[in-house]
Amino acid sequence: MFEKYPFEKLNELLENISHPNEVISLTIGEPQFETPEFIQKELCKNAKFLNKYAKTSGEEVLKKSQRDFVKRRFNVELDKDELIPTFGTREVLFNFPLFLRPSKTAFPNPFYQIYEGAAIAAGSKINYLELNEKNNFKPSLNQLDGDEDFIILNSPNNPTASVMSLDELCEWVEYALKKDVVVLNDECYSEIYTNNPPPSILEASIKIGNKNFKNVLAINSISKRSSAPGLRSGFIAGDKRILKDYLNFRTYTGCAIPLPLQYAAKLAWDDEKYPAIFREEYKKNFERAEKILGIEIPEATFYIWLKVGDDIDFTKEAYKRGVKVLPGRYMGRNGAGEGYVRIALVYDEEKTKKALNILKEIL
């Protein structure tokens, strides 16, 4: 029913390959910088609330903090019923299609594998929108079959690091209205950028006059921006008609966020100091990669989508020398991603330089 997860495939590929005692893993998009201390302290301070059940709808203190973030970052003012806090975004990416029950789903290819798993679980047909050099690793409307009723976008993109412009996002919003299709943009990497802040599909919706976000949704998370993936704090925002029924659905899913996590997450969503610090560290890593590998610095994310020839052979050779990367084909279907590897630059300067120099030797 489900494909093996990319990391399971990777472990099988590398299982019998000899390697150094120390291996630098550049495979998982997990920030390696310490979660800011004030967030940790707030979590500990509120541990006493573990004796209480949390509401599925979330505490107002967290919801207000998330709405304030959207206003501050994207200049989009949300009503109270236009945002739902979620237990990270992985769970919402999986259970939202179960709620929506689309007959056909489209999403970029290669992709974050939860998109496919959710479509399969929901009994939805799939249109894989191939990302390649010719389309600058961005999906386009002409790739659609026309009978999709749910579209997932992912900008900034994992794994290719491409970013859609505001005008490009506007085209998708216009299509959502014209065809009465639900369009969701996964914006989890919106806060990891090198120069210009990437736009939100909520901004695009406002720009074309769709001020009530009809058929338009965005999700986001503090996992990357606050180096706090274990805090599991995200949100889904947009069309209140859809969110009203989805919130009712969520009462059955058991995804209520523990209160100590909500209070700590509230501070993380309010914070802009540490996200700026982390952004600068990731930017420096890109600059190191530019110098060592000769790559062009991406606009956002902390990924390099590196063209290597045979991605399987490259991955094996890198592992033999002490660096773990993810073959692009493991994130794609129908040949998408072949010839590339995804590299997550999530470490400090010393480890990053060491890993990049090893990869340079192989190239």
GROMACS .gro file of C-alpha atoms in nm, residues 118-362:
model
  245
  118ALA     CA    1  -0.197   1.070   0.273
  119ALA     CA    2  -0.335   1.050  -0.081
  120ILE     CA    3  -0.311   0.671  -0.076
  121ALA     CA    4  -0.477   0.651   0.266
  122ALA     CA    5  -0.757   0.879   0.145
  123GLY     CA    6  -0.813   0.663  -0.164
  124SER     CA    7  -0.717   0.950  -0.393
  125LYS     CA    8  -0.569   0.920  -0.740
  126ILE     CA    9  -0.240   1.107  -0.780
  127ASN     CA   10  -0.099   1.342  -1.042
  128TYR     CA   11   0.276   1.378  -0.986
  129LEU     CA   12   0.387   1.723  -1.106
  130GLU     CA   13   0.748   1.666  -1.210
  131LEU     CA   14   1.006   1.923  -1.102
  132ASN     CA   15   1.312   1.949  -1.324
  133GLU     CA   16   1.569   2.193  -1.460
  134LYS     CA   17   1.343   2.293  -1.751
  135ASN     CA   18   1.070   2.426  -1.520
  136ASN     CA   19   1.317   2.560  -1.260
  137PHE     CA   20   1.188   2.294  -1.020
  138LYS     CA   21   0.849   2.464  -0.995
  139PRO     CA   22   0.509   2.307  -1.076
  140SER     CA   23   0.291   2.474  -1.337
  141LEU     CA   24  -0.079   2.479  -1.416
  142ASN     CA   25  -0.023   2.312  -1.754
  143GLN     CA   26   0.087   1.996  -1.572
  144LEU     CA   27  -0.261   1.949  -1.428
  145ASP     CA   28  -0.509   1.703  -1.577
  146GLY     CA   29  -0.798   1.932  -1.489
  147ASP     CA   30  -0.989   1.686  -1.274
  148GLU     CA   31  -0.791   1.730  -0.952
  149ASP     CA   32  -0.990   1.850  -0.651
  150PHE     CA   33  -0.694   1.894  -0.415
  151ILE     CA   34  -0.353   2.043  -0.491
  152ILE     CA   35  -0.055   2.056  -0.257
  153LEU     CA   36   0.217   2.310  -0.330
  154ASN     CA   37   0.544   2.326  -0.139
  155SER     CA   38   0.720   2.661  -0.158
  156PRO     CA   39   0.993   2.696  -0.043
  157ASN     CA   40   1.042   2.347  -0.177
  158ASN     CA   41   1.176   2.033  -0.016
  159PRO     CA   42   1.396   1.887  -0.162
  160THR     CA   43   1.487   2.121  -0.452
  161ALA     CA   44   1.498   2.453  -0.256
  162SER     CA   45   1.303   2.633  -0.529
  163VAL     CA   46   1.081   2.928  -0.433
  164MET     CA   47   0.763   3.039  -0.609
  165SER     CA   48   0.713   3.412  -0.657
  166LEU     CA   49   0.405   3.595  -0.532
  167ASP     CA   50   0.275   3.624  -0.889
  168GLU     CA   51   0.322   3.251  -0.944
  169LEU     CA   52   0.129   3.176  -0.626
  170CYS     CA   53  -0.145   3.415  -0.745
  171GLU     CA   54  -0.192   3.198  -1.054
  172TRP     CA   55  -0.262   2.896  -0.833
  173VAL     CA   56  -0.511   3.092  -0.621
  174GLU     CA   57  -0.692   3.207  -0.934
  175TYR     CA   58  -0.706   2.847  -1.053
  176ALA     CA   59  -0.842   2.735  -0.714
  177LEU     CA   60  -1.130   2.981  -0.751
  178LYS     CA   61  -1.194   2.914  -1.119
  179LYS     CA   62  -1.205   2.534  -1.081
  180ASP     CA   63  -1.333   2.524  -0.720
  181VAL     CA   64  -1.025   2.327  -0.615
  182VAL     CA   65  -0.865   2.332  -0.269
  183VAL     CA   66  -0.501   2.446  -0.285
  184LEU     CA   67  -0.272   2.408   0.017
  185ASN     CA   68   0.082   2.544   0.033
  186ASP     CA   69   0.329   2.376   0.268
  187GLU     CA   70   0.534   2.675   0.389
  188CYS     CA   71   0.743   2.504   0.658
  189TYR     CA   72   1.067   2.648   0.519
  190SER     CA   73   0.940   3.004   0.476
  191GLU     CA   74   1.161   3.136   0.757
  192ILE     CA   75   1.489   2.982   0.636
  193TYR     CA   76   1.590   3.219   0.356
  194THR     CA   77   1.913   3.380   0.243
  195ASN     CA   78   1.803   3.730   0.137
  196ASN     CA   79   1.439   3.796   0.047
  197PRO     CA   80   1.158   3.647   0.262
  198PRO     CA   81   0.952   3.401   0.052
  199PRO     CA   82   0.585   3.489   0.003
  200SER     CA   83   0.286   3.301   0.143
  201ILE     CA   84  -0.010   3.180  -0.056
  202LEU     CA   85  -0.220   3.380   0.192
  203GLU     CA   86  -0.053   3.696   0.058
  204ALA     CA   87  -0.132   3.583  -0.295
  205SER     CA   88  -0.495   3.527  -0.200
  206ILE     CA   89  -0.521   3.882  -0.066
  207LYS     CA   90  -0.345   4.025  -0.372
  208ILE     CA   91  -0.602   3.887  -0.617
  209GLY     CA   92  -0.892   4.000  -0.397
  210ASN     CA   93  -0.975   3.663  -0.240
  211LYS     CA   94  -0.980   3.818   0.107
  212ASN     CA   95  -1.172   3.535   0.272
  213PHE     CA   96  -0.916   3.282   0.141
  214LYS     CA   97  -1.181   3.073  -0.038
  215ASN     CA   98  -1.027   2.732  -0.126
  216VAL     CA   99  -0.683   2.848  -0.005
  217LEU     CA  100  -0.483   2.713   0.290
  218ALA     CA  101  -0.129   2.748   0.423
  219ILE     CA  102   0.058   2.547   0.684
  220ASN     CA  103   0.367   2.645   0.879
  221SER     CA  104   0.579   2.532   1.173
  222ILE     CA  105   0.839   2.646   1.425
  223SER     CA  106   1.049   2.332   1.376
  224LYS     CA  107   1.296   2.499   1.139
  225ARG     CA  108   1.266   2.865   1.238
  226SER     CA  109   1.318   2.805   1.611
  227SER     CA  110   1.532   2.491   1.590
  228ALA     CA  111   1.258   2.314   1.783
  229PRO     CA  112   1.126   2.019   1.581
  230GLY     CA  113   1.051   1.828   1.901
  231LEU     CA  114   0.813   2.096   2.023
  232ARG     CA  115   0.563   1.997   1.752
  233SER     CA  116   0.396   2.329   1.691
  234GLY     CA  117   0.241   2.423   1.359
  235PHE     CA  118  -0.079   2.567   1.218
  236ILE     CA  119  -0.314   2.551   0.923
  237ALA     CA  120  -0.467   2.881   0.814
  238GLY     CA  121  -0.702   3.012   0.546
  239ASP     CA  122  -1.058   2.929   0.437
  240LYS     CA  123  -1.274   2.936   0.753
  241ARG     CA  124  -1.550   2.727   0.591
  242ILE     CA  125  -1.310   2.440   0.542
  243LEU     CA  126  -1.139   2.488   0.877
  244LYS     CA  127  -1.469   2.479   1.070
  245ASP     CA  128  -1.544   2.125   0.952
  246TYR     CA  129  -1.180   2.021   0.973
  247LEU     CA  130  -1.165   2.126   1.340
  248ASN     CA  131  -1.464   1.904   1.409
  249PHE     CA  132  -1.283   1.618   1.231
  250ARG     CA  133  -0.973   1.681   1.442
  251THR     CA  134  -1.162   1.610   1.765
  252TYR     CA  135  -1.157   1.245   1.658
  253THR     CA  136  -0.789   1.227   1.565
  254GLY     CA  137  -0.628   1.267   1.909
  255CYS     CA  138  -0.395   1.546   1.796
  256ALA     CA  139  -0.452   1.788   2.084
  257ILE     CA  140  -0.127   1.967   2.176
  258PRO     CA  141  -0.012   1.916   2.539
  259LEU     CA  142  -0.042   2.240   2.736
  260PRO     CA  143   0.329   2.269   2.832
  261LEU     CA  144   0.417   2.251   2.463
  262GLN     CA  145   0.161   2.516   2.374
  263TYR     CA  146   0.294   2.765   2.628
  264ALA     CA  147   0.653   2.711   2.517
  265ALA     CA  148   0.552   2.732   2.151
  266LYS     CA  149   0.378   3.062   2.217
  267LEU     CA  150   0.714   3.218   2.306
  268ALA     CA  151   0.878   3.062   2.000
  269TRP     CA  152   0.618   3.209   1.765
  270ASP     CA  153   0.667   3.551   1.929
  271ASP     CA  154   1.045   3.537   1.887
  272GLU     CA  155   1.227   3.690   1.591
  273LYS     CA  156   1.576   3.712   1.743
  274TYR     CA  157   1.675   3.347   1.721
  275PRO     CA  158   1.519   3.275   1.381
  276ALA     CA  159   1.741   3.555   1.245
  277ILE     CA  160   2.046   3.398   1.411
  278PHE     CA  161   1.968   3.054   1.268
  279ARG     CA  162   1.905   3.205   0.924
  280GLU     CA  163   2.248   3.360   0.930
  281GLU     CA  164   2.409   3.026   1.022
  282TYR     CA  165   2.234   2.847   0.736
  283LYS     CA  166   2.333   3.126   0.498
  284LYS     CA  167   2.697   3.084   0.601
  285ASN     CA  168   2.668   2.712   0.528
  286PHE     CA  169   2.538   2.791   0.180
  287GLU     CA  170   2.830   3.028   0.129
  288ARG     CA  171   3.068   2.748   0.231
  289ALA     CA  172   2.898   2.516  -0.016
  290GLU     CA  173   2.923   2.779  -0.288
  291LYS     CA  174   3.297   2.810  -0.226
  292ILE     CA  175   3.370   2.437  -0.193
  293LEU     CA  176   3.121   2.279  -0.437
  294GLY     CA  177   3.064   2.571  -0.672
  295ILE     CA  178   2.687   2.559  -0.629
  296GLU     CA  179   2.450   2.852  -0.670
  297ILE     CA  180   2.314   2.963  -0.332
  298PRO     CA  181   1.941   2.882  -0.304
  299GLU     CA  182   1.686   3.143  -0.203
  300ALA     CA  183   1.553   2.940   0.090
  301THR     CA  184   1.562   2.616   0.296
  302PHE     CA  185   1.885   2.459   0.417
  303TYR     CA  186   1.899   2.202   0.135
  304ILE     CA  187   2.127   2.162  -0.162
  305TRP     CA  188   1.976   1.971  -0.454
  306LEU     CA  189   2.306   1.856  -0.598
  307LYS     CA  190   2.340   1.715  -0.949
  308VAL     CA  191   2.580   1.419  -0.928
  309GLY     CA  192   2.516   1.182  -1.220
  310ASP     CA  193   2.425   0.847  -1.065
  311ASP     CA  194   2.269   0.933  -0.731
  312ILE     CA  195   2.290   0.575  -0.600
  313ASP     CA  196   2.660   0.533  -0.678
  314PHE     CA  197   2.736   0.879  -0.538
  315THR     CA  198   2.550   0.800  -0.215
  316LYS     CA  199   2.741   0.475  -0.169
  317GLU     CA  200   3.077   0.641  -0.231
  318ALA     CA  201   2.999   0.927   0.005
  319TYR     CA  202   2.906   0.680   0.279
  320LYS     CA  203   3.233   0.492   0.232
  321ARG     CA  204   3.410   0.821   0.304
  322GLY     CA  205   3.198   0.918   0.603
  323VAL     CA  206   2.913   1.133   0.467
  324LYS     CA  207   2.550   1.029   0.441
  325VAL     CA  208   2.330   1.190   0.174
  326LEU     CA  209   1.987   1.105   0.036
  327PRO     CA  210   1.947   0.984  -0.326
  328GLY     CA  211   1.703   1.205  -0.515
  329ARG     CA  212   1.519   0.910  -0.667
  330TYR     CA  213   1.409   0.805  -0.317
  331MET     CA  214   1.203   1.125  -0.298
  332GLY     CA  215   1.050   1.100  -0.644
  333ARG     CA  216   0.842   0.877  -0.868
  334ASN     CA  217   0.860   0.796  -1.239
  335GLY     CA  218   1.225   0.894  -1.263
  336ALA     CA  219   1.193   1.233  -1.091
  337GLY     CA  220   1.491   1.311  -0.870
  338GLU     CA  221   1.727   1.067  -1.040
  339GLY     CA  222   2.078   1.207  -1.078
  340TYR     CA  223   2.048   1.431  -0.772
  341VAL     CA  224   2.114   1.397  -0.401
  342ARG     CA  225   1.961   1.604  -0.124
  343ILE     CA  226   2.206   1.750   0.124
  344ALA     CA  227   2.082   1.908   0.449
  345LEU     CA  228   2.329   2.171   0.573
  346VAL     CA  229   2.217   2.168   0.935
  347TYR     CA  230   2.549   2.144   1.122
  348ASP     CA  231   2.808   2.387   1.256
  349GLU     CA  232   3.099   2.520   1.052
  350GLU     CA  233   3.348   2.244   1.133
  351LYS     CA  234   3.124   1.950   1.041
  352THR     CA  235   2.982   2.129   0.740
  353LYS     CA  236   3.323   2.207   0.591
  354LYS     CA  237   3.446   1.853   0.654
  355ALA     CA  238   3.144   1.698   0.483
  356LEU     CA  239   3.150   1.938   0.188
  357ASN     CA  240   3.519   1.875   0.122
  358ILE     CA  241   3.456   1.501   0.115
  359LEU     CA  242   3.173   1.550  -0.135
  360LYS     CA  243   3.397   1.773  -0.346
  361GLU     CA  244   3.656   1.493  -0.369
  362ILE     CA  245   3.390   1.254  -0.501
   0.00000   0.00000   0.00000
